[in-house]
């Protein structure tokens, strides 16, 4: 037999919930939730979080609709003596369901979510606005109001300043990191070689470029367009002058 109940509190430490049954108002505390995968050291942990209730007995009041109602399906095992939550039902009005076929959506209580649409466009989104996307269009797919009930909104953790880091670490320690901080600074640090190849053109635009190397070798036809050029602080550009210049085939002196 299956019964429905409304979750009023969760206990992540033992994957259980407190429930008020909708048929008779019975209060069940510490009801374990059946997991899609679970073992001593592996599994999936993600309990849906109800709206924060009032303290004490007030949490058992389910007469009001909240911004995060959680409805559980409860089955009974061990000769009907042990209730277990075997799944959850979406409330009739919610933010999660779309009329769009082929939409896969995994949304966390924090408003972080990942989505795939029927065309294979994939996106991972953080409520700060940061996202990673692999799709025909690189622009963020804003789901605000696109759900069936037009309730979808992102209003949690929108003020967080997040960083992004990709790190490669082996037994010998960290070998490479790429870091983007909240201000847009990008850092690439790595222990090995860096090779960049392109069949097209490469353009670098910056206020200043500094190169530090023991040896710098350029194999190319070089064209330099500049108002000035110096070597060890001495002007060697188009405006530089030479000392000791005499008419005739002799060499000039050093630049001044």
CSV table of N, CA and C in Angstrom, one decimal, residues 184-252:
chain,number,residue,atom,x,y,z
A,184,UNK,N,37.5,38.6,-13.2
A,184,UNK,CA,37.8,38.3,-14.6
A,184,UNK,C,39.3,38.1,-14.9
A,185,UNK,N,40.1,38.0,-13.8
A,185,UNK,CA,41.5,37.7,-14.0
A,185,UNK,C,41.7,36.2,-14.3
A,186,UNK,N,42.5,35.9,-15.3
A,186,UNK,CA,42.7,34.5,-15.7
A,186,UNK,C,44.2,34.2,-15.5
A,187,UNK,N,44.4,33.0,-14.9
A,187,UNK,CA,45.7,32.5,-14.6
A,187,UNK,C,45.9,31.1,-15.1
A,188,UNK,N,47.0,30.8,-15.8
A,188,UNK,CA,47.4,29.5,-16.2
A,188,UNK,C,48.7,29.2,-15.7
A,189,UNK,N,48.8,28.2,-14.8
A,189,UNK,CA,50.1,27.7,-14.2
A,189,UNK,C,50.2,26.3,-14.5
A,190,UNK,N,51.4,25.9,-15.0
A,190,UNK,CA,51.6,24.4,-15.3
A,190,UNK,C,53.0,24.1,-15.3
A,191,UNK,N,53.3,22.8,-15.1
A,191,UNK,CA,54.7,22.3,-15.0
A,191,UNK,C,55.3,21.9,-16.3
A,192,UNK,N,54.5,21.6,-17.3
A,192,UNK,CA,55.0,21.1,-18.6
A,192,UNK,C,55.1,22.2,-19.6
A,193,UNK,N,55.2,21.7,-20.9
A,193,UNK,CA,55.3,22.6,-22.0
A,193,UNK,C,53.9,23.2,-22.4
A,194,UNK,N,53.9,24.3,-23.1
A,194,UNK,CA,52.7,24.9,-23.6
A,194,UNK,C,52.8,25.1,-25.1
A,195,UNK,N,52.0,24.4,-25.9
A,195,UNK,CA,52.0,24.5,-27.3
A,195,UNK,C,50.6,25.0,-27.8
A,196,UNK,N,50.7,26.1,-28.6
A,196,UNK,CA,49.5,26.6,-29.2
A,196,UNK,C,49.6,26.6,-30.7
A,197,UNK,N,48.8,26.0,-31.5
A,197,UNK,CA,48.8,25.9,-32.9
A,197,UNK,C,47.5,26.3,-33.5
A,198,UNK,N,47.5,27.1,-34.5
A,198,UNK,CA,46.3,27.5,-35.2
A,198,UNK,C,46.6,27.6,-36.7
A,199,UNK,N,45.6,27.2,-37.5
A,199,UNK,CA,45.7,27.3,-39.0
A,199,UNK,C,45.3,28.7,-39.4
A,200,UNK,N,44.7,29.5,-38.6
A,200,UNK,CA,44.3,30.9,-38.9
A,200,UNK,C,45.3,31.9,-38.2
A,201,UNK,N,44.8,33.1,-38.1
A,201,UNK,CA,45.5,34.2,-37.5
A,201,UNK,C,45.3,34.2,-35.9
A,202,UNK,N,46.3,34.7,-35.2
A,202,UNK,CA,46.2,34.9,-33.8
A,202,UNK,C,46.4,36.3,-33.5
A,203,UNK,N,45.5,36.9,-32.7
A,203,UNK,CA,45.5,38.3,-32.3
A,203,UNK,C,45.5,38.4,-30.8
A,204,UNK,N,46.4,39.2,-30.3
A,204,UNK,CA,46.5,39.5,-28.8
A,204,UNK,C,46.3,41.0,-28.6
A,205,UNK,N,45.3,41.4,-27.9
A,205,UNK,CA,45.1,42.8,-27.6
A,205,UNK,C,45.2,43.0,-26.1
A,206,UNK,N,46.0,43.9,-25.6
A,206,UNK,CA,46.2,44.2,-24.2
A,206,UNK,C,46.8,45.5,-24.0
A,207,UNK,N,46.6,46.1,-22.7
A,207,UNK,CA,47.2,47.3,-22.4
A,207,UNK,C,48.8,47.2,-22.4
A,208,UNK,N,49.2,46.0,-21.9
A,208,UNK,CA,50.7,45.8,-21.9
A,208,UNK,C,50.9,44.3,-22.0
A,209,UNK,N,52.0,43.9,-22.6
A,209,UNK,CA,52.4,42.5,-22.7
A,209,UNK,C,53.8,42.4,-22.2
A,210,UNK,N,54.1,41.5,-21.2
A,210,UNK,CA,55.4,41.3,-20.7
A,210,UNK,C,55.8,39.9,-20.9
A,211,UNK,N,57.0,39.6,-21.5
A,211,UNK,CA,57.5,38.3,-21.7
A,211,UNK,C,58.8,38.1,-20.9
A,212,UNK,N,58.9,37.1,-20.1
A,212,UNK,CA,60.1,36.7,-19.4
A,212,UNK,C,60.5,35.3,-19.8
A,213,UNK,N,61.7,35.3,-20.4
A,213,UNK,CA,62.2,34.0,-20.8
A,213,UNK,C,63.8,34.0,-20.9
A,214,UNK,N,64.4,32.9,-20.7
A,214,UNK,CA,65.9,32.8,-20.9
A,214,UNK,C,66.2,33.1,-22.3
A,215,UNK,N,65.4,32.5,-23.2
A,215,UNK,CA,65.7,32.7,-24.7
A,215,UNK,C,64.4,33.0,-25.4
A,216,UNK,N,64.4,33.9,-26.3
A,216,UNK,CA,63.2,34.2,-27.1
A,216,UNK,C,63.6,34.1,-28.6
A,217,UNK,N,63.0,33.2,-29.3
A,217,UNK,CA,63.3,33.0,-30.7
A,217,UNK,C,62.0,33.2,-31.5
A,218,UNK,N,62.1,34.0,-32.6
A,218,UNK,CA,61.0,34.3,-33.5
A,218,UNK,C,61.4,33.9,-34.9
A,219,UNK,N,60.7,33.0,-35.5
A,219,UNK,CA,60.9,32.6,-36.8
A,219,UNK,C,59.8,33.1,-37.7
A,220,UNK,N,60.0,34.3,-38.3
A,220,UNK,CA,58.9,34.9,-39.1
A,220,UNK,C,59.4,36.1,-39.8
A,221,UNK,N,58.6,36.6,-40.8
A,221,UNK,CA,58.8,37.9,-41.4
A,221,UNK,C,58.2,38.9,-40.4
A,222,UNK,N,58.9,39.8,-39.9
A,222,UNK,CA,58.5,40.6,-38.8
A,222,UNK,C,58.2,42.1,-39.3
A,223,UNK,N,57.0,42.5,-39.0
A,223,UNK,CA,56.6,43.9,-39.2
A,223,UNK,C,56.2,44.6,-37.9
A,224,UNK,N,56.8,45.7,-37.6
A,224,UNK,CA,56.5,46.3,-36.3
A,224,UNK,C,56.0,47.7,-36.6
A,225,UNK,N,54.8,48.0,-36.1
A,225,UNK,CA,54.2,49.4,-36.3
A,225,UNK,C,54.2,50.0,-34.9
A,226,UNK,N,55.0,51.0,-34.6
A,226,UNK,CA,55.1,51.5,-33.3
A,226,UNK,C,55.5,53.0,-33.3
A,227,UNK,N,55.1,53.8,-32.3
A,227,UNK,CA,55.6,55.1,-32.2
A,227,UNK,C,57.0,55.2,-31.7
A,228,UNK,N,57.4,54.2,-30.9
A,228,UNK,CA,58.8,54.2,-30.4
A,228,UNK,C,59.2,52.7,-30.1
A,229,UNK,N,60.5,52.5,-30.1
A,229,UNK,CA,61.1,51.2,-29.8
A,229,UNK,C,62.4,51.4,-29.0
A,230,UNK,N,62.6,50.7,-27.9
A,230,UNK,CA,63.8,50.9,-27.1
A,230,UNK,C,64.5,49.6,-26.9
A,231,UNK,N,65.8,49.6,-26.7
A,231,UNK,CA,66.6,48.5,-26.3
A,231,UNK,C,67.4,48.9,-25.1
A,232,UNK,N,67.2,48.2,-23.9
A,232,UNK,CA,67.8,48.6,-22.7
A,232,UNK,C,67.7,50.1,-22.4
A,233,UNK,N,66.5,50.6,-22.7
A,233,UNK,CA,66.3,52.0,-22.4
A,233,UNK,C,66.7,53.0,-23.5
A,234,UNK,N,67.3,52.5,-24.5
A,234,UNK,CA,67.8,53.4,-25.6
A,234,UNK,C,66.9,53.3,-26.8
A,235,UNK,N,66.5,54.4,-27.4
A,235,UNK,CA,65.6,54.5,-28.5
A,235,UNK,C,66.3,53.9,-29.7
A,236,UNK,N,65.7,52.8,-30.3
A,236,UNK,CA,66.2,52.3,-31.5
A,236,UNK,C,65.1,52.3,-32.6
A,237,UNK,N,64.1,53.1,-32.4
A,237,UNK,CA,63.0,53.2,-33.3
A,237,UNK,C,63.3,54.2,-34.4
A,238,UNK,N,62.2,54.7,-35.1
A,238,UNK,CA,62.4,55.6,-36.2
A,238,UNK,C,62.9,57.0,-35.8
A,239,UNK,N,62.8,57.3,-34.6
A,239,UNK,CA,63.2,58.7,-34.1
A,239,UNK,C,64.6,58.7,-33.5
A,240,UNK,N,65.3,57.5,-33.5
A,240,UNK,CA,66.6,57.5,-32.8
A,240,UNK,C,67.6,58.2,-33.7
A,241,UNK,N,68.7,58.7,-33.0
A,241,UNK,CA,69.8,59.3,-33.7
A,241,UNK,C,71.1,58.6,-33.4
A,242,UNK,N,72.1,58.8,-34.3
A,242,UNK,CA,73.4,58.2,-34.1
A,242,UNK,C,74.5,59.3,-33.9
A,243,UNK,N,75.5,59.0,-33.1
A,243,UNK,CA,76.6,59.9,-32.9
A,243,UNK,C,77.7,59.6,-33.9
A,244,UNK,N,78.6,60.6,-34.1
A,244,UNK,CA,79.8,60.4,-35.0
A,244,UNK,C,79.5,60.2,-36.4
A,245,UNK,N,78.5,60.8,-37.0
A,245,UNK,CA,78.1,60.6,-38.4
A,245,UNK,C,78.9,61.5,-39.3
A,246,UNK,N,79.7,60.9,-40.2
A,246,UNK,CA,80.5,61.7,-41.2
A,246,UNK,C,80.1,61.2,-42.6
A,247,UNK,N,80.2,62.1,-43.5
A,247,UNK,CA,79.9,61.8,-44.9
A,247,UNK,C,80.8,60.7,-45.4
A,248,UNK,N,80.4,59.8,-46.1
A,248,UNK,CA,81.3,58.8,-46.7
A,248,UNK,C,80.8,57.4,-46.3
A,249,UNK,N,81.5,56.3,-46.7
A,249,UNK,CA,81.1,55.0,-46.5
A,249,UNK,C,81.4,54.4,-45.2
A,250,UNK,N,81.9,55.2,-44.2
A,250,UNK,CA,82.2,54.6,-42.9
A,250,UNK,C,81.0,54.3,-42.1
A,251,UNK,N,81.2,53.4,-41.0
A,251,UNK,CA,80.1,53.0,-40.1
A,251,UNK,C,79.8,54.2,-39.2
A,252,UNK,N,78.5,54.2,-38.7
A,252,UNK,CA,78.1,55.2,-37.7
A,252,UNK,C,78.5,54.8,-36.3
